[in-house]
Structure formats: structure tokens, C-alpha cells
Amino acid sequence: MDTSVRRAAIAQLKSELLRTMRNKRFVFFTIVMPIAFYFIFTSSMDGDLTVDGIDWAAYYLMSMSAYGVVGSGITTLSQKFSRERSQGWSRLLRITPLPSWAFVLSKVIAQGLINLCMIIILFIIASVVKGVELSAAQWIESGLWIWFGSFSFMALGTLVGTIRNSDVVQVVGMIVYLGMSMLGGLWFPVETMSDTMRAIAHAMPTYWLGHGAWNLIGGGAFDWNGVFVLGAYVIGFVVLSSYIMRKQEAV
Amino acid sequence: MKDWAIQISNVTKVYKGKKAVNDLSLTVEKGSVVALLGPNGAGKTTTVSMILGLIQPTSGSVKLLGGDPKERSVRDRIGAMLQDVSVIENLTVAETIDLFRHYYKTPLPLAQLLQISGLTNERSKMASALSGGQQRRLGFAMAAAGDPEVLFLDEPTVGMDVTSRQLFWDTVKAMAGRGRTIVLTTHYLEEADQIADRIVVINDGRLVADGTPSQIKATTIGRTITFTAGSSVTNEVLYGISGVTDAEWNGRRVRLYSSDTDRLIAELIMRGVEMKDIEIQSGGLEEAFRSLVSSAKED
């Protein structure tokens, strides 16, 4: 990468980090809420509860970490892209030397860094406060799984962000985020669901994000199915959103 | 050969079957300050957007600094204040300007940008907390961040109060004084007159007049006298006559601009200026300008 592009992209990255962390809605919905849910639902349940042989506190830690990064990807990126387009920012940026790929990439990297921090914070809280015990490999592998998986929800965020009206984006983003989290079994385990609901859950990318992590801490084999499903979703989201954007920009 | 900042030739832009810009040709020399003047909807913004490469002309060609406006090397040397651009959320004034500084190879210092936009005291404020006029000045600081060779200002003073406006034009003048090319659009003749050394009048997507502010003023509020001058007639002689706002030579044919051609013709005859084939014109621009002035009043 050209040094001047790198300089610009790094400045953009820093600004994106600052902007996201200053966004109160973001901090509440994607950092405070998963932590609060985690405490509420691990404290109200029986301490010996297990799901598929996995200790509930560890199982639900994976659920809430996944839930947090899903929200971070969907709501933050969709809002940024939509608002910046409706407020003329993207137009202004097109006349600056910052290439548009560097602009998008710096947003994705910024969100990726934030997601990584969110996962680490949740893991630390769970291990220190709730005494969740996993092997070093399990901590790292499940953390990385959720982190890598989080990028597919950023792709979904850019898709939602193609909606022109940013107020609509906010509502749609929330519905998709909360709906997918609930239906995908991040709030309540799919094991407690009816057959129909379970079938629906299996179609949700959120389920596969959680499933890969639950699988890793339950001692299962690496979830190649999950990789395949999430990968397919990413390709679908990216193709669809770039198609829509190209259509919108064709003047 | 002249050093062109902008070359537009025979550019047409069709929107939904309507010609927003119609066969427009225009060249702008480096270092000049050009105002695109015209009523709302005349095609000024469309023209600027095409020069900037934001929209594609339906036909014709556009060159900015000798190249394609979409090239990074060209973008590094330009800056623009566009219409309908809001501030970026959750960044302070200084952070916003500094972000823009990092886009360019040779940015102006942050302190200088804060100073020229009159935002030094607001530097730590959130950009979204600024008043409308202050936000426009922030837009100017962002446009100037890369120390651009060509600066575009699309209706820059919309939303500014009188004080902001004055401060703004003083700053633009200072930029122009440093040899920068400035292209601005406005629908106020006074603004164009105050700042530009050339005014291009656009109406209905067509170029209807192009000249110095005094020429434009003369053609809008006054008339012209054209004649073939005798050998004793020089530029100095003509400018020495009161009532002459400008003189334009084309071989021995000279066109005088004046707000009162009746008095001027009397004066010319009284002084015994050698003239042949005298024509007194009302100027075809009057009508274009009447529509211009009337739409400016509506705002």
C-alpha cells in the first residue's frame, strides 16, 4: 500500500474507533446489554445447569459474546454507511484522495478491533466474576471463532446500510439484530426450542456463529459446516449490497 | 500555451430527458477566481459535479488540472465545499479537520485551518454542535485542508450570517491571493462581483455570458456601444472617458460597456472620438438576467 494511502487509512481508522466509542447507543446495546444479560441469565439459573454437557455459564458466555458482535456489526456499520450517504459524506469523500476501498476497510478494521475488545472483556468478566473455567486453547479458539464470525455480520450491516433513509435503517438494523439473535438461539438455547423454531434457528447465521463456539468449548470437532454457512452468507450479503449500491450510484 | 486548471468542452448532461447542462464549453486559467452565476436550477451544481467527476457527462469531455478528476493524483490537488453535506458525527471540529488533513500529501497546518475558518475557539466542540454558518466554515476548512490548487465552493455562503459571510470572503480572497484557482457558484451578483475576476453566467444549462465583473454588470444593468475605432483611439483615451466601465478590442472594432449609453454616445461625439459603424446594443443578456434577478429575489 502506498504510504500516503496508509497514512490516510490509519487516520480514518482512528476516527472510526473514536466515533463508535462515543456513540452512546452503540455502547449501550452492544457492550452494556450483553454483559447485563450475561449476569442476569447466569445468576437466575440453577448453578449446575448444563446445555449439551456444557456448563451454562460457559455456554451463555459464548452466546452473549456472539450476540454482542452481531449487534456491533449490524447496527454500527449500517448506521454509519446509511447516515454518511444521506448526509453527503460519501459524496464529499469521493473527491478526496482517500480511495473508497480504504474508507470501507478502515471502518471494518475499526469494528473488528472493537469486537475483539468486546470478546476479551466479556471473557475476562466471565472468568473472574463467574469463575468460568476453560482450557487456554478453548478460550483462544472460541474467542477467535466468534471474532472471525463477526465479520460476516459486518457484511450484513453494509447490506442494511444500503437503505437510503437512515431512520429506517436504525429500525431495520435493530429488528434484524434482535430478531436474528433470538431466533438463532443466542438469547435462549435452541435445545429449549420447539422443532419448528429449531428449524428456523438452523437457517440463521447467528445460530452458526454460536454453534461453532459452543462446539469448541464442548470439545467437539471444528465446525466446518459453520464456516461454510457463514461464508455463504458473507458472499450473499456482499454481492447483494454492492449490487444495490452500484444501482443507486449509477447516475 | 496557457496553463488550464479546467477544460470543459461541449458538455451535456441529460437527467430524465431534461438537459440540465446543454453543450457547455468553458476553460479556466490557473490562478483565476471564477464565479458561476445563475438562478437556482440553472445547472451550476451539475457543472461543478461534472468537473469534480461526481457525475458523468452524457456527452463531451471534462479535464481537471489536465487529467481525469477521478484520478487520485488530481484529487490530491483539489478541494471542495459541496452543498448538502452535513458534519461527521461524534468528532470534534479539530478532529474532523485533522482527519481531512491526513487524506492529502501536503496539508496546511491545523492551526492555520482553524484560524482561516474562524473556528479556533470552537476546536474542541463536537462538530454537530456548531451553528449552520459555523458548519459551513468547517466545510471550508476541510476543503482547504490539502492546500488545494483548485478550490470549488458550491453556494458557500448559504446559511451564513452577515459576519460569517464577510469573514468567509476575506479568507477566500486571501487564498486567491496565493495564486490558487477558485471556482465558486452563487446566485448573488454582488457576491460574484466582490470576489471573482471572471463571471460566467449560466441559465437553463447554457453559458449565457462570460466576462469580467464590470463587463457583466454593464451588460446586465447597462448597454454597450460598439464601433470601428480610428487610429487615434487608444485604450487610455477610452478609459479616460467617464461612464466607460470596460473596453473590449477585437482588431479595430471596440466594444464599450456603460450603464448609460445615451450619455456616453454624446460624450464620445463631443470629444470627437473617431468612430465608424456605430452600434448601440441592449445586450441579449438582459432577459437572462431578469430571470436571474427575479429568482434571486425569491430566496
XYZ file of C-alpha atoms in Angstrom:
550
model
C 0.000 0.000 0.000
C 1.120 3.497 -0.950
C 2.389 5.293 2.194
C 0.040 8.235 1.711
C -2.936 5.878 1.439
C -1.794 4.050 4.555
C -1.485 7.323 6.446
C -4.977 8.354 5.381
C -6.452 4.944 6.171
C -4.893 4.896 9.638
C -6.266 8.362 10.384
C -9.669 7.157 9.183
C -9.379 4.060 11.379
C -8.623 6.160 14.465
C -11.560 8.436 13.750
C -13.877 5.477 13.299
C -12.787 3.998 16.632
C -13.364 7.321 18.370
C -16.731 7.812 16.726
C -18.019 4.369 17.589
C -16.898 4.520 21.197
C -18.536 7.938 21.591
C -21.816 6.588 20.283
C -23.909 6.030 23.410
C -26.418 3.845 21.609
C -23.604 1.564 20.495
C -22.085 1.332 23.950
C -25.458 0.550 25.493
C -26.775 -2.002 23.034
C -23.648 -3.861 22.147
C -21.461 -3.619 25.237
C -23.621 -2.952 28.294
C -26.565 -5.108 27.222
C -24.688 -8.380 26.557
C -22.833 -8.015 29.854
C -26.063 -7.292 31.724
C -27.872 -10.206 30.021
C -24.989 -12.442 30.884
C -25.223 -11.598 34.536
C -28.995 -11.765 34.670
C -29.322 -15.132 32.953
C -26.397 -16.805 34.619
C -27.445 -15.655 38.056
C -31.106 -16.561 37.725
C -30.411 -20.107 36.513
C -29.524 -23.125 38.565
C -25.755 -23.223 39.039
C -25.470 -26.859 37.947
C -27.380 -26.361 34.704
C -25.700 -27.671 31.588
C -26.582 -27.488 27.900
C -25.342 -30.405 25.816
C -22.964 -31.197 28.622
C -21.527 -27.672 28.673
C -21.596 -25.675 31.862
C -24.335 -22.989 31.496
C -22.077 -20.059 32.457
C -19.613 -21.022 29.733
C -22.336 -21.804 27.187
C -24.090 -18.492 27.751
C -20.776 -16.614 27.642
C -20.391 -17.793 24.058
C -23.998 -16.815 23.321
C -23.593 -13.309 24.688
C -20.210 -12.715 23.071
C -21.739 -13.709 19.769
C -24.793 -11.556 20.480
C -22.570 -8.529 21.165
C -20.505 -8.788 17.996
C -23.602 -9.448 15.890
C -25.091 -6.168 17.105
C -21.862 -4.318 16.698
C -21.577 -5.426 13.090
C -25.180 -4.968 12.036
C -26.214 -1.794 13.798
C -22.999 0.243 13.772
C -21.933 -0.277 10.197
C -25.425 0.053 8.752
C -25.917 3.333 10.606
C -22.572 4.723 9.545
C -22.960 3.846 5.897
C -26.534 5.000 5.644
C -26.108 8.272 7.526
C -22.920 9.158 5.742
C -24.612 8.620 2.443
C -27.746 10.557 3.279
C -25.728 13.410 4.763
C -23.495 13.828 1.761
C -20.334 12.491 3.362
C -19.728 9.731 0.895
C -20.046 12.283 -1.905
C -17.503 14.567 -0.272
C -15.134 11.669 0.318
C -15.251 10.750 -3.340
C -13.405 13.950 -4.212
C -10.690 13.374 -1.601
C -7.643 11.224 -2.410
C -8.807 8.566 0.074
C -9.761 5.535 -2.053
C -13.222 4.208 -1.269
C -11.906 0.720 -0.531
C -9.595 2.225 2.111
C -12.565 4.045 3.580
C -14.630 0.864 3.862
C -11.678 -1.213 5.014
C -10.804 1.199 7.816
C -14.403 1.038 9.064
C -14.345 -2.774 9.002
C -10.969 -2.949 10.763
C -12.111 -0.446 13.396
C -15.200 -2.520 14.070
C -13.082 -5.673 14.107
C -10.798 -4.197 16.773
C -13.770 -3.135 18.842
C -15.308 -6.603 18.520
C -12.077 -8.210 19.636
C -12.000 -5.979 22.711
C -15.638 -6.782 23.457
C -14.947 -10.503 23.348
C -11.888 -10.168 25.577
C -13.764 -8.025 28.101
C -16.656 -10.489 28.287
C -14.295 -13.430 28.621
C -12.366 -11.727 31.410
C -15.543 -10.812 33.276
C -16.867 -14.356 32.958
C -13.663 -15.930 34.131
C -13.028 -13.536 37.015
C -16.557 -12.907 38.244
C -18.401 -16.049 37.201
C -15.475 -18.429 37.522
C -15.882 -19.925 34.052
C -13.133 -22.462 33.502
C -11.905 -23.388 30.048
C -8.565 -24.607 28.772
C -6.258 -21.989 27.253
C -6.868 -23.493 23.820
C -10.633 -23.322 24.298
C -10.526 -19.679 25.362
C -8.421 -18.715 22.354
C -10.192 -20.870 19.810
C -13.708 -19.907 20.813
C -12.733 -16.242 21.043
C -11.176 -16.297 17.606
C -14.140 -18.183 16.169
C -16.574 -15.527 17.356
C -14.242 -12.789 16.216
C -13.806 -14.150 12.713
C -17.505 -14.881 12.521
C -18.283 -11.290 13.468
C -17.060 -10.103 10.074
C -19.980 -11.782 8.344
C -22.343 -9.608 10.363
C -20.474 -6.516 9.237
C -21.280 -7.622 5.711
C -24.911 -7.841 6.770
C -24.527 -4.349 8.263
C -23.396 -2.921 4.940
C -26.393 -4.570 3.294
C -28.831 -2.998 5.766
C -26.926 0.277 5.298
C -27.878 0.439 1.628
C -31.355 1.576 2.680
C -31.401 5.300 1.973
C -33.439 6.543 4.906
C -31.234 6.349 7.992
C -34.182 6.312 10.393
C -35.498 3.236 8.642
C -32.006 1.743 8.796
C -31.957 2.169 12.556
C -35.238 0.326 12.959
C -34.449 -2.386 10.430
C -30.977 -2.854 11.923
C -32.454 -3.326 15.390
C -35.108 -5.762 14.176
C -32.587 -7.820 12.233
C -30.161 -7.766 15.145
C -32.594 -8.674 17.897
C -34.660 -10.967 15.696
C -31.720 -12.965 14.417
C -30.199 -13.193 17.882
C -33.384 -14.515 19.384
C -34.280 -16.858 16.521
C -30.707 -18.099 16.228
C -30.656 -19.225 19.842
C -28.292 -16.620 21.263
C -30.785 -15.494 23.894
C -32.186 -18.898 24.775
C -30.529 -22.170 23.735
C -32.009 -23.902 20.684
C -32.208 -27.046 22.817
C -35.167 -25.450 24.624
C -36.975 -24.641 21.375
C -39.765 -26.453 19.566
C -38.921 -28.354 16.378
C -40.207 -25.594 14.122
C -38.276 -22.911 15.954
C -35.217 -25.093 15.881
C -35.507 -25.486 12.128
C -35.726 -21.714 11.805
C -32.728 -21.302 14.093
C -30.659 -23.537 11.853
C -31.230 -21.129 8.976
C -29.886 -18.188 10.976
C -26.257 -17.126 10.613
C -26.409 -16.213 14.303
C -27.010 -19.857 15.178
C -23.928 -20.932 13.273
C -21.837 -18.236 14.919
C -22.887 -19.509 18.336
C -22.785 -23.155 17.348
C -19.124 -23.050 16.333
C -18.189 -21.583 19.696
C -20.406 -23.923 21.748
C -18.929 -26.800 19.826
C -15.357 -25.727 20.558
C -15.869 -25.419 24.306
C -17.874 -28.675 24.355
C -14.858 -30.491 22.958
C -16.429 -31.091 19.555
C -14.622 -31.082 16.231
C -14.028 -27.857 14.353
C -17.281 -26.724 12.817
C -16.669 -26.748 9.073
C -20.391 -26.582 8.415
C -20.479 -23.311 10.278
C -17.598 -21.940 8.236
C -19.419 -22.926 5.086
C -22.750 -21.393 6.116
C -21.238 -18.150 7.416
C -19.024 -17.895 4.357
C -22.020 -18.324 2.093
C -23.878 -15.605 3.994
C -20.912 -13.223 3.643
C -20.751 -13.755 -0.090
C -24.502 -13.289 -0.361
C -24.509 -10.068 1.706
C -21.536 -8.565 -0.092
C -22.798 -9.388 -3.573
C -26.248 -8.066 -2.777
C -25.097 -4.852 -1.116
C -22.585 -3.997 -3.821
C -25.214 -4.684 -6.463
C -27.672 -2.347 -4.736
C -25.050 0.340 -4.234
C -23.962 0.199 -7.841
C -27.556 0.562 -8.939
C -28.091 3.519 -6.621
C -24.942 5.300 -7.721
C -25.497 4.897 -11.451
C -26.268 8.452 -12.500
C 0.115 27.818 -24.318
C -1.888 28.662 -21.265
C -1.927 26.605 -18.132
C -5.501 25.435 -17.747
C -6.989 24.400 -14.438
C -10.268 23.337 -16.010
C -11.202 22.450 -19.563
C -14.790 21.555 -20.369
C -15.734 21.055 -23.973
C -19.228 20.629 -25.354
C -20.523 19.036 -22.192
C -24.146 17.985 -21.993
C -25.854 16.279 -19.082
C -29.303 14.812 -19.508
C -31.376 13.981 -16.438
C -34.617 12.137 -17.046
C -34.904 13.503 -20.567
C -34.145 17.076 -19.480
C -30.913 18.824 -20.344
C -29.510 20.101 -17.047
C -26.385 21.247 -18.863
C -26.544 21.949 -22.558
C -23.420 21.963 -24.746
C -21.321 23.920 -22.296
C -17.705 24.781 -23.050
C -15.511 26.571 -20.583
C -11.836 26.895 -19.800
C -10.434 28.282 -16.600
C -6.893 29.514 -16.350
C -4.794 28.655 -13.302
C -4.825 31.345 -10.657
C -8.139 32.855 -11.611
C -11.199 33.289 -9.452
C -14.287 32.356 -11.426
C -17.853 32.708 -10.303
C -20.540 30.595 -11.918
C -23.559 32.802 -11.609
C -27.120 31.822 -12.292
C -30.505 31.212 -10.734
C -31.331 28.038 -8.825
C -31.629 25.110 -11.172
C -29.526 26.773 -13.865
C -27.070 23.885 -13.943
C -24.242 25.347 -11.850
C -24.047 22.491 -9.377
C -24.379 19.925 -12.155
C -21.488 21.606 -13.946
C -19.321 21.615 -10.826
C -20.233 17.978 -10.103
C -19.100 17.001 -13.585
C -15.826 18.892 -13.231
C -15.267 17.037 -9.945
C -16.057 13.675 -11.524
C -19.014 13.094 -9.196
C -21.348 12.671 -12.133
C -20.643 11.587 -15.675
C -21.462 13.932 -18.550
C -23.871 12.453 -21.093
C -21.538 13.755 -23.786
C -18.500 15.993 -24.025
C -15.225 15.940 -22.145
C -14.012 17.314 -18.829
C -10.435 17.814 -17.732
C -9.363 18.939 -14.308
C -5.726 20.011 -13.935
C -5.089 18.333 -17.267
C -6.333 14.930 -16.104
C -9.305 12.840 -15.105
C -10.945 14.194 -11.933
C -11.288 10.621 -10.665
C -7.520 10.141 -10.518
C -6.023 10.200 -7.065
C -3.187 12.479 -8.191
C -5.763 15.054 -9.321
C -7.864 14.712 -6.173
C -4.796 15.366 -4.090
C -4.611 18.844 -5.612
C -8.234 19.900 -5.283
C -10.680 20.678 -2.526
C -14.383 21.351 -2.494
C -17.194 22.650 -0.405
C -20.283 20.851 -1.648
C -23.904 21.574 -0.950
C -25.948 19.457 1.439
C -23.006 17.957 3.255
C -23.633 17.658 6.945
C -20.920 17.311 9.590
C -19.494 13.948 10.574
C -20.931 12.706 13.850
C -19.044 12.155 17.079
C -15.925 14.041 16.059
C -14.778 17.438 17.290
C -14.002 20.330 14.961
C -10.249 19.827 15.271
C -10.553 16.046 14.819
C -12.630 16.467 11.687
C -10.174 18.903 10.114
C -7.234 16.770 11.144
C -8.812 13.692 9.566
C -9.094 15.563 6.293
C -5.503 16.791 6.572
C -4.379 13.174 6.592
C -6.007 12.494 3.232
C -3.599 14.833 1.430
C 0.109 14.755 0.730
C 0.870 18.369 1.647
C -1.775 19.582 4.086
C -1.954 23.025 5.635
C -1.209 23.174 9.381
C -4.210 22.516 11.635
C -3.807 25.819 13.474
C -3.898 27.721 10.210
C -7.025 25.905 9.036
C -8.753 26.631 12.335
C -7.743 30.243 12.022
C -8.867 30.780 8.429
C -12.212 29.187 9.165
C -12.574 31.258 12.332
C -13.090 28.139 14.418
C -10.095 28.335 16.748
C -12.322 28.835 19.781
C -14.619 26.011 18.720
C -11.852 23.486 18.082
C -12.853 21.129 20.919
C -16.569 21.370 20.263
C -18.392 18.484 18.644
C -18.855 19.386 15.006
C -22.553 18.561 15.233
C -22.941 21.235 17.945
C -21.873 24.057 15.606
C -24.322 26.565 14.160
C -25.236 26.352 10.480
C -22.810 29.096 9.500
C -20.025 27.556 11.561
C -20.646 24.192 9.935
C -20.233 25.811 6.524
C -16.946 27.338 7.673
C -15.864 23.907 8.885
C -16.680 22.681 5.396
C -14.377 25.350 4.064
C -11.551 24.260 6.371
C -11.982 20.690 5.098
C -11.945 21.882 1.503
C -8.758 23.833 2.174
C -7.115 21.072 4.231
C -4.948 19.759 1.421
C -3.792 23.242 0.351
C -5.613 22.720 -2.965
C -4.541 24.229 -6.261
C -8.155 24.352 -7.325
C -10.808 25.098 -4.763
C -14.506 24.600 -5.523
C -17.098 26.407 -3.479
C -20.659 25.425 -4.311
C -23.040 28.045 -2.895
C -20.650 28.500 0.028
C -22.423 31.266 1.905
C -25.846 29.644 2.112
C -26.743 29.536 5.786
C -24.119 32.074 6.835
C -24.972 35.260 8.663
C -23.547 38.614 7.564
C -20.470 38.430 9.790
C -19.679 34.868 8.761
C -20.120 35.837 5.138
C -17.668 38.734 5.362
C -15.084 36.681 7.212
C -15.547 33.939 4.679
C -14.971 36.114 1.638
C -11.918 37.708 3.244
C -10.455 34.240 3.675
C -11.256 33.228 0.122
C -9.596 36.400 -1.120
C -6.500 35.534 0.866
C -6.437 32.070 -0.743
C -6.867 33.627 -4.164
C -4.002 35.985 -3.397
C -1.754 32.952 -3.043
C -2.314 32.020 -6.684
C -4.998 29.415 -6.081
C -7.672 28.795 -8.666
C -11.096 29.243 -7.170
C -14.386 28.240 -8.727
C -17.484 29.293 -6.878
C -21.161 29.156 -7.617
C -23.653 31.685 -6.403
C -26.951 33.232 -7.350
C -25.986 36.604 -5.958
C -24.435 39.016 -8.430
C -22.918 41.098 -5.617
C -21.072 38.105 -4.217
C -19.663 37.204 -7.594
C -18.700 40.818 -8.155
C -16.970 41.118 -4.801
C -14.728 38.117 -5.155
C -14.337 36.978 -8.746
C -12.158 38.273 -11.519
C -14.346 36.486 -14.008
C -18.048 35.776 -14.021
C -19.655 33.053 -16.069
C -23.411 33.348 -16.256
C -25.310 30.111 -16.693
C -29.007 29.813 -17.317
C -31.001 26.772 -18.378
C -27.798 24.782 -18.636
C -26.270 27.146 -21.156
C -23.472 29.639 -20.880
C -25.127 32.994 -21.475
C -22.327 35.404 -20.572
C -18.662 35.296 -19.708
C -16.555 38.281 -18.720
C -15.113 40.454 -16.006
C -17.499 41.607 -13.297
C -17.662 45.106 -14.814
C -18.490 43.695 -18.229
C -21.197 41.532 -16.754
C -22.588 44.369 -14.717
C -22.619 46.631 -17.733
C -24.427 44.057 -19.799
C -26.961 43.421 -17.109
C -27.684 46.872 -15.847
C -26.445 48.800 -18.871
C -25.692 48.578 -22.548
C -22.812 48.534 -24.952
C -21.609 50.790 -27.750
C -19.646 49.090 -30.497
C -17.763 50.890 -33.271
C -14.749 50.661 -35.528
C -12.192 52.965 -33.992
C -9.963 55.346 -35.899
C -6.181 55.218 -35.498
C -6.119 57.990 -32.864
C -8.269 55.957 -30.488
C -6.343 54.116 -27.769
C -7.352 52.211 -24.681
C -6.157 55.085 -22.487
C -8.331 57.544 -24.347
C -11.382 55.362 -23.908
C -10.839 54.662 -20.233
C -10.365 58.396 -19.722
C -13.990 58.971 -20.671
C -16.349 58.928 -17.725
C -19.070 56.295 -17.939
C -16.889 53.660 -19.607
C -16.771 50.608 -17.363
C -14.857 48.421 -19.767
C -13.474 48.323 -23.283
C -13.069 45.217 -25.361
C -10.959 45.208 -28.522
C -11.361 42.943 -31.482
C -8.963 44.208 -34.128
C -10.029 47.852 -34.599
C -13.537 47.026 -33.508
C -14.123 48.144 -29.947
C -16.989 47.485 -27.560
C -17.562 49.880 -24.690
C -19.559 48.869 -21.659
C -21.512 51.503 -19.842
C -24.502 51.802 -17.591
C -25.687 54.860 -19.535
C -25.048 54.587 -23.256
C -27.105 57.683 -24.102
C -24.780 59.932 -22.180
C -21.721 58.024 -23.343
C -22.519 58.409 -27.032
C -22.991 62.155 -26.517
C -19.694 62.299 -24.693
C -17.907 60.334 -27.446
C -19.219 62.646 -30.151
C -18.446 65.747 -28.137
C -14.866 64.590 -27.663
C -14.573 63.879 -31.353
C -13.563 60.250 -30.920
C -13.036 58.737 -34.384
C -15.831 56.219 -34.863
C -17.394 54.348 -37.771
C -20.297 51.881 -37.972
C -21.664 52.689 -34.561
C -23.980 50.174 -32.941
C -25.754 50.661 -29.664
C -26.889 47.380 -28.175
C -29.294 46.497 -25.472
C -27.458 43.183 -24.987
C -29.123 39.797 -25.231
C -28.324 39.091 -21.636
C -30.884 41.369 -20.166
C -33.561 38.831 -20.346
C -31.404 36.100 -18.908
C -30.580 38.384 -16.085
C -34.079 39.487 -15.435
C -34.977 35.879 -14.740
C -31.844 35.586 -12.685
C -32.602 38.586 -10.544
C -36.216 37.629 -10.070
C -35.339 34.141 -8.909
C -32.694 35.548 -6.590
C -35.396 37.682 -5.000
C -37.494 34.629 -4.280
C -34.890 33.225 -1.905
